C-alpha positions as a LaTeX table, in Angstrom:
\begin{tabular}{lrrr}
\hline
Residue & $x$ (\AA) & $y$ (\AA) & $z$ (\AA) \\
\hline
Met1 & 0.00 & 0.00 & 0.00 \\
Glu2 & 1.45 & 3.36 & $-1.04$ \\
Arg3 & 2.04 & 5.95 & 1.65 \\
Phe4 & $-0.19$ & 8.99 & 1.74 \\
Thr5 & 1.64 & 11.95 & 0.21 \\
Val6 & 1.10 & 15.53 & 1.24 \\
Thr7 & 2.30 & 18.37 & $-0.97$ \\
Val8 & 3.03 & 21.39 & 1.20 \\
Phe9 & 3.02 & 24.96 & $-0.09$ \\
Cys10 & 4.71 & 27.52 & 2.15 \\
Gly11 & 6.98 & 30.53 & 2.28 \\
Ser12 & 10.64 & 30.65 & 1.32 \\
Ser13 & 10.77 & 33.24 & 4.11 \\
Pro14 & 10.42 & 32.34 & 7.80 \\
Gly15 & 8.20 & 35.34 & 8.52 \\
Phe16 & 8.77 & 37.77 & 11.39 \\
Asp17 & 7.10 & 35.71 & 14.13 \\
Pro18 & 8.76 & 32.44 & 15.28 \\
Ile19 & 5.30 & 30.91 & 15.56 \\
Tyr20 & 5.38 & 30.23 & 11.81 \\
Val21 & 8.66 & 28.33 & 11.97 \\
Asp22 & 7.32 & 26.36 & 14.92 \\
Ala23 & 4.20 & 25.47 & 12.92 \\
Ala24 & 6.24 & 24.38 & 9.89 \\
Arg25 & 8.38 & 22.19 & 12.12 \\
Ala26 & 5.24 & 20.67 & 13.65 \\
Val27 & 3.83 & 19.88 & 10.21 \\
Gly28 & 7.01 & 18.15 & 9.03 \\
Thr29 & 7.23 & 16.17 & 12.26 \\
Ala30 & 3.57 & 15.16 & 12.08 \\
Ile31 & 3.95 & 14.00 & 8.47 \\
Gly32 & 6.85 & 11.75 & 9.41 \\
Arg33 & 5.20 & 10.38 & 12.54 \\
Ala34 & 2.01 & 9.61 & 10.59 \\
Gly35 & 3.98 & 7.53 & 8.08 \\
Met36 & 3.28 & 9.96 & 5.25 \\
Asn37 & 5.45 & 11.32 & 2.44 \\
Leu38 & 6.21 & 14.98 & 1.85 \\
Val39 & 6.50 & 16.77 & $-1.48$ \\
Tyr40 & 7.53 & 20.41 & $-1.42$ \\
Gly41 & 9.38 & 23.08 & $-3.37$ \\
Gly42 & 12.91 & 21.76 & $-2.81$ \\
Gly43 & 14.45 & 24.78 & $-1.10$ \\
His44 & 16.37 & 24.92 & 2.15 \\
Val45 & 15.30 & 28.40 & 3.23 \\
Gly46 & 12.35 & 29.78 & 5.17 \\
Leu47 & 9.40 & 27.62 & 6.11 \\
Met48 & 10.17 & 25.35 & 3.16 \\
Gly49 & 13.46 & 24.24 & 4.65 \\
Thr50 & 12.00 & 23.91 & 8.13 \\
Val51 & 9.14 & 21.63 & 7.13 \\
Ala52 & 11.43 & 19.45 & 5.01 \\
Asp53 & 14.13 & 19.08 & 7.68 \\
Ala54 & 11.54 & 18.20 & 10.32 \\
Ala55 & 9.92 & 15.61 & 8.05 \\
Val56 & 13.30 & 14.01 & 7.30 \\
Ala57 & 14.12 & 13.88 & 11.00 \\
Ala58 & 10.76 & 12.20 & 11.69 \\
Gly59 & 11.34 & 9.50 & 9.07 \\
Ala60 & 9.35 & 10.79 & 6.11 \\
His61 & 10.38 & 10.28 & 2.50 \\
Val62 & 10.79 & 13.84 & 1.26 \\
Thr63 & 10.78 & 14.90 & $-2.39$ \\
Gly64 & 11.75 & 18.40 & $-3.44$ \\
Val65 & 10.89 & 19.84 & $-6.83$ \\
Ile66 & 12.70 & 23.00 & $-7.91$ \\
Pro67 & 13.26 & 24.87 & $-11.19$ \\
Arg68 & 16.83 & 25.44 & $-12.32$ \\
Ala69 & 16.35 & 29.20 & $-12.11$ \\
Leu70 & 15.64 & 28.98 & $-8.36$ \\
Gln71 & 18.42 & 26.58 & $-7.39$ \\
Ala72 & 20.68 & 29.31 & $-6.05$ \\
Arg73 & 17.95 & 31.63 & $-4.75$ \\
Glu74 & 16.20 & 29.01 & $-2.64$ \\
Ala75 & 19.39 & 27.11 & $-1.65$ \\
Val76 & 18.62 & 23.55 & $-2.73$ \\
Asn77 & 18.10 & 21.12 & 0.14 \\
His78 & 20.52 & 18.18 & $-0.21$ \\
Asn79 & 19.33 & 16.46 & 2.97 \\
Ile80 & 16.19 & 15.04 & 1.38 \\
Ala81 & 15.65 & 11.63 & $-0.21$ \\
Glu82 & 14.82 & 12.89 & $-3.69$ \\
Leu83 & 15.49 & 16.17 & $-5.45$ \\
Val84 & 13.93 & 16.76 & $-8.86$ \\
Ile85 & 15.23 & 19.69 & $-10.90$ \\
Val86 & 12.88 & 20.90 & $-13.63$ \\
Asp87 & 13.05 & 23.60 & $-16.27$ \\
Thr88 & 9.97 & 25.69 & $-15.49$ \\
Met89 & 7.61 & 26.68 & $-12.72$ \\
His90 & 4.80 & 24.99 & $-14.64$ \\
Glu91 & 6.67 & 21.68 & $-14.55$ \\
Arg92 & 7.33 & 22.14 & $-10.86$ \\
Lys93 & 3.68 & 22.74 & $-10.02$ \\
Met94 & 2.48 & 19.88 & $-12.23$ \\
Met95 & 4.88 & 17.38 & $-10.67$ \\
Met96 & 3.99 & 18.51 & $-7.15$ \\
Ala97 & 0.31 & 18.12 & $-8.02$ \\
Asp98 & 0.70 & 14.71 & $-9.68$ \\
Arg99 & 2.56 & 13.24 & $-6.72$ \\
Ala100 & 0.13 & 14.53 & $-4.11$ \\
Asp101 & $-2.74$ & 12.81 & $-2.37$ \\
Ala102 & $-3.50$ & 16.10 & $-0.60$ \\
Phe103 & $-2.36$ & 19.71 & $-0.54$ \\
Leu104 & $-1.64$ & 21.79 & 2.55 \\
Ala105 & $-0.75$ & 25.49 & 2.56 \\
Leu106 & 1.20 & 27.03 & 5.41 \\
Pro107 & 1.80 & 30.77 & 5.73 \\
Gly108 & 3.64 & 32.18 & 2.75 \\
Gly109 & 3.64 & 34.87 & 0.12 \\
Pro110 & 2.16 & 35.31 & $-3.37$ \\
Gly111 & 3.60 & 32.02 & $-4.64$ \\
Thr112 & 1.96 & 30.07 & $-1.83$ \\
Leu113 & $-1.33$ & 31.84 & $-2.47$ \\
Glu114 & $-1.15$ & 31.07 & $-6.18$ \\
Glu115 & $-0.39$ & 27.38 & $-5.59$ \\
Leu116 & $-3.18$ & 27.05 & $-3.03$ \\
Thr117 & $-5.84$ & 28.72 & $-5.17$ \\
Glu118 & $-4.80$ & 26.82 & $-8.29$ \\
Gln119 & $-5.34$ & 23.44 & $-6.63$ \\
Trp120 & $-8.60$ & 24.63 & $-5.08$ \\
Thr121 & $-9.76$ & 25.77 & $-8.52$ \\
Trp122 & $-8.80$ & 22.45 & $-10.09$ \\
Ala123 & $-10.81$ & 20.65 & $-7.40$ \\
Gln124 & $-13.84$ & 22.85 & $-8.17$ \\
Leu125 & $-13.54$ & 22.03 & $-11.86$ \\
Gly126 & $-13.23$ & 18.31 & $-11.21$ \\
Ile127 & $-9.69$ & 18.10 & $-12.57$ \\
His128 & $-8.88$ & 16.24 & $-9.37$ \\
Thr129 & $-10.73$ & 15.20 & $-6.21$ \\
Lys130 & $-7.81$ & 15.69 & $-3.80$ \\
Pro131 & $-8.29$ & 17.66 & $-0.59$ \\
Val132 & $-6.92$ & 21.19 & $-0.35$ \\
Gly133 & $-6.24$ & 22.60 & 3.09 \\
Leu134 & $-4.57$ & 25.42 & 4.92 \\
Leu135 & $-3.01$ & 25.68 & 8.32 \\
Asn136 & $-4.36$ & 28.88 & 9.80 \\
Ile137 & $-1.59$ & 29.77 & 12.23 \\
Asp138 & $-2.35$ & 32.76 & 14.47 \\
Gly139 & $-5.12$ & 33.86 & 12.11 \\
Tyr140 & $-2.71$ & 34.23 & 9.17 \\
Phe141 & $-5.32$ & 33.14 & 6.63 \\
Asp142 & $-8.26$ & 34.96 & 8.23 \\
Pro143 & $-8.28$ & 37.72 & 5.55 \\
Leu144 & $-8.24$ & 35.09 & 2.79 \\
Leu145 & $-11.06$ & 33.12 & 4.41 \\
Ala146 & $-13.08$ & 36.32 & 4.76 \\
Phe147 & $-12.53$ & 37.00 & 1.06 \\
Val148 & $-13.60$ & 33.45 & 0.19 \\
Ala149 & $-16.78$ & 33.91 & 2.25 \\
Asn150 & $-17.37$ & 37.18 & 0.42 \\
Met151 & $-17.12$ & 35.36 & $-2.94$ \\
Arg152 & $-19.76$ & 32.91 & $-1.71$ \\
Asp153 & $-22.05$ & 35.52 & $-0.22$ \\
Arg154 & $-21.96$ & 37.67 & $-3.37$ \\
Gly155 & $-22.77$ & 34.74 & $-5.64$ \\
Phe156 & $-19.39$ & 34.14 & $-7.28$ \\
Thr157 & $-18.86$ & 30.61 & $-6.01$ \\
His158 & $-21.09$ & 27.89 & $-4.60$ \\
Pro159 & $-20.98$ & 27.01 & $-0.88$ \\
Arg160 & $-20.05$ & 23.50 & $-2.02$ \\
Tyr161 & $-16.72$ & 24.86 & $-3.19$ \\
Thr162 & $-15.96$ & 27.11 & $-0.26$ \\
Asp163 & $-16.71$ & 24.17 & 2.03 \\
Met164 & $-14.09$ & 22.14 & 0.14 \\
Leu165 & $-11.27$ & 23.98 & 1.87 \\
Val166 & $-9.95$ & 22.11 & 4.88 \\
Val167 & $-9.06$ & 24.67 & 7.55 \\
Ala168 & $-7.16$ & 23.68 & 10.69 \\
Thr169 & $-5.00$ & 25.32 & 13.31 \\
Glu170 & $-2.94$ & 22.29 & 14.41 \\
Ala171 & $-0.72$ & 20.03 & 12.31 \\
Asp172 & $-2.19$ & 16.70 & 13.45 \\
Glu173 & $-5.73$ & 17.99 & 12.93 \\
Ala174 & $-4.90$ & 19.18 & 9.42 \\
Leu175 & $-3.36$ & 15.86 & 8.37 \\
Ala176 & $-6.20$ & 13.81 & 9.84 \\
Arg177 & $-8.80$ & 15.87 & 8.04 \\
Leu178 & $-6.91$ & 15.71 & 4.74 \\
Arg179 & $-6.57$ & 11.94 & 5.05 \\
Asp180 & $-10.28$ & 11.48 & 5.85 \\
Tyr181 & $-11.56$ & 13.99 & 3.27 \\
Val182 & $-14.57$ & 13.02 & 1.16 \\
Pro183 & $-15.06$ & 15.20 & $-1.95$ \\
Pro184 & $-18.48$ & 16.80 & $-2.46$ \\
Ala185 & $-20.91$ & 15.64 & $-5.10$ \\
His186 & $-19.83$ & 16.79 & $-8.54$ \\
Ser187 & $-22.03$ & 19.05 & $-10.66$ \\
Glu188 & $-22.05$ & 18.72 & $-14.45$ \\
Ala189 & $-22.29$ & 22.49 & $-14.66$ \\
Ser190 & $-19.26$ & 24.71 & $-14.37$ \\
Pro191 & $-19.01$ & 26.61 & $-11.07$ \\
Gly192 & $-20.04$ & 29.82 & $-12.82$ \\
Ala193 & $-22.96$ & 28.31 & $-14.70$ \\
Glu194 & $-24.13$ & 26.59 & $-11.55$ \\
Met195 & $-24.30$ & 29.90 & $-9.70$ \\
Thr196 & $-26.27$ & 31.65 & $-12.47$ \\
Gly197 & $-28.76$ & 28.81 & $-12.70$ \\
Ala198 & $-28.33$ & 28.91 & $-16.48$ \\
Leu199 & $-27.94$ & 25.16 & $-16.57$ \\
Ser200 & $-30.04$ & 22.60 & $-14.79$ \\
Leu201 & $-27.83$ & 19.56 & $-14.77$ \\
Pro202 & $-27.85$ & 16.70 & $-12.29$ \\
Val203 & $-25.46$ & 16.42 & $-9.40$ \\
Arg204 & $-23.90$ & 12.99 & $-9.40$ \\
Pro205 & $-22.45$ & 11.34 & $-6.30$ \\
\hline
\end{tabular}
C-alpha cells in the first residue's frame, strides 16, 4: 500500500514571528510520525526548509521539486531523499500536483497563495478530487477566508466549493482531516454556470 503523500506549499521566508517556523516544524514532524510522504518546493530556506528538515528527522520520504532558475535563490536542500530539478515553474507545479494525495498550505507569500488557489480551482472544476487545506496559524489566513466567504455571499462561487477547503490550526488535525476527506458531489455544470442557474444539470455522487 502506497504511503499517503502531502504536498506542502509555504513561504521561502520564515516570517517575522517564530510561531510560523514552529508550525512548519510541527507539520514536518507530524507527516513523518504519521507515516506519510512529503513533497515540497525543494528549497532549504524559510518555512520550506523547516518543514522538510523536520519531516526528514521524523522519518518521512521527502521529495523536493525546484526549477533550475531557483536553485541558487532558494538554496537547494541536499538532505532530502529525492530532489527533482525541472526547467519551469509549470513543470514544478504539475509534478507537485501529480505526486500529491493532498495539498496543505502554510503561511507564505504570493507564490503560496497562487499554488493554493490553483489546486482549489482544479478541485472545483473536477480536474482532481484531492483535498486542499490550509493551516491557519495565528489567524494568518483569516483575511483570505473572509474573502472566500465574500465570494460565496456575493454569488461568485457555490458554498459546495468554499466548504471544500480544509481549515485547521494544528498540524495533526490538518493531516487527519486531509486523510479522511470526502469530496463533495460533482455538478455537471461549471461553477459559474451553476451559480447563475443557467444550466439545470444533475449532481452525481
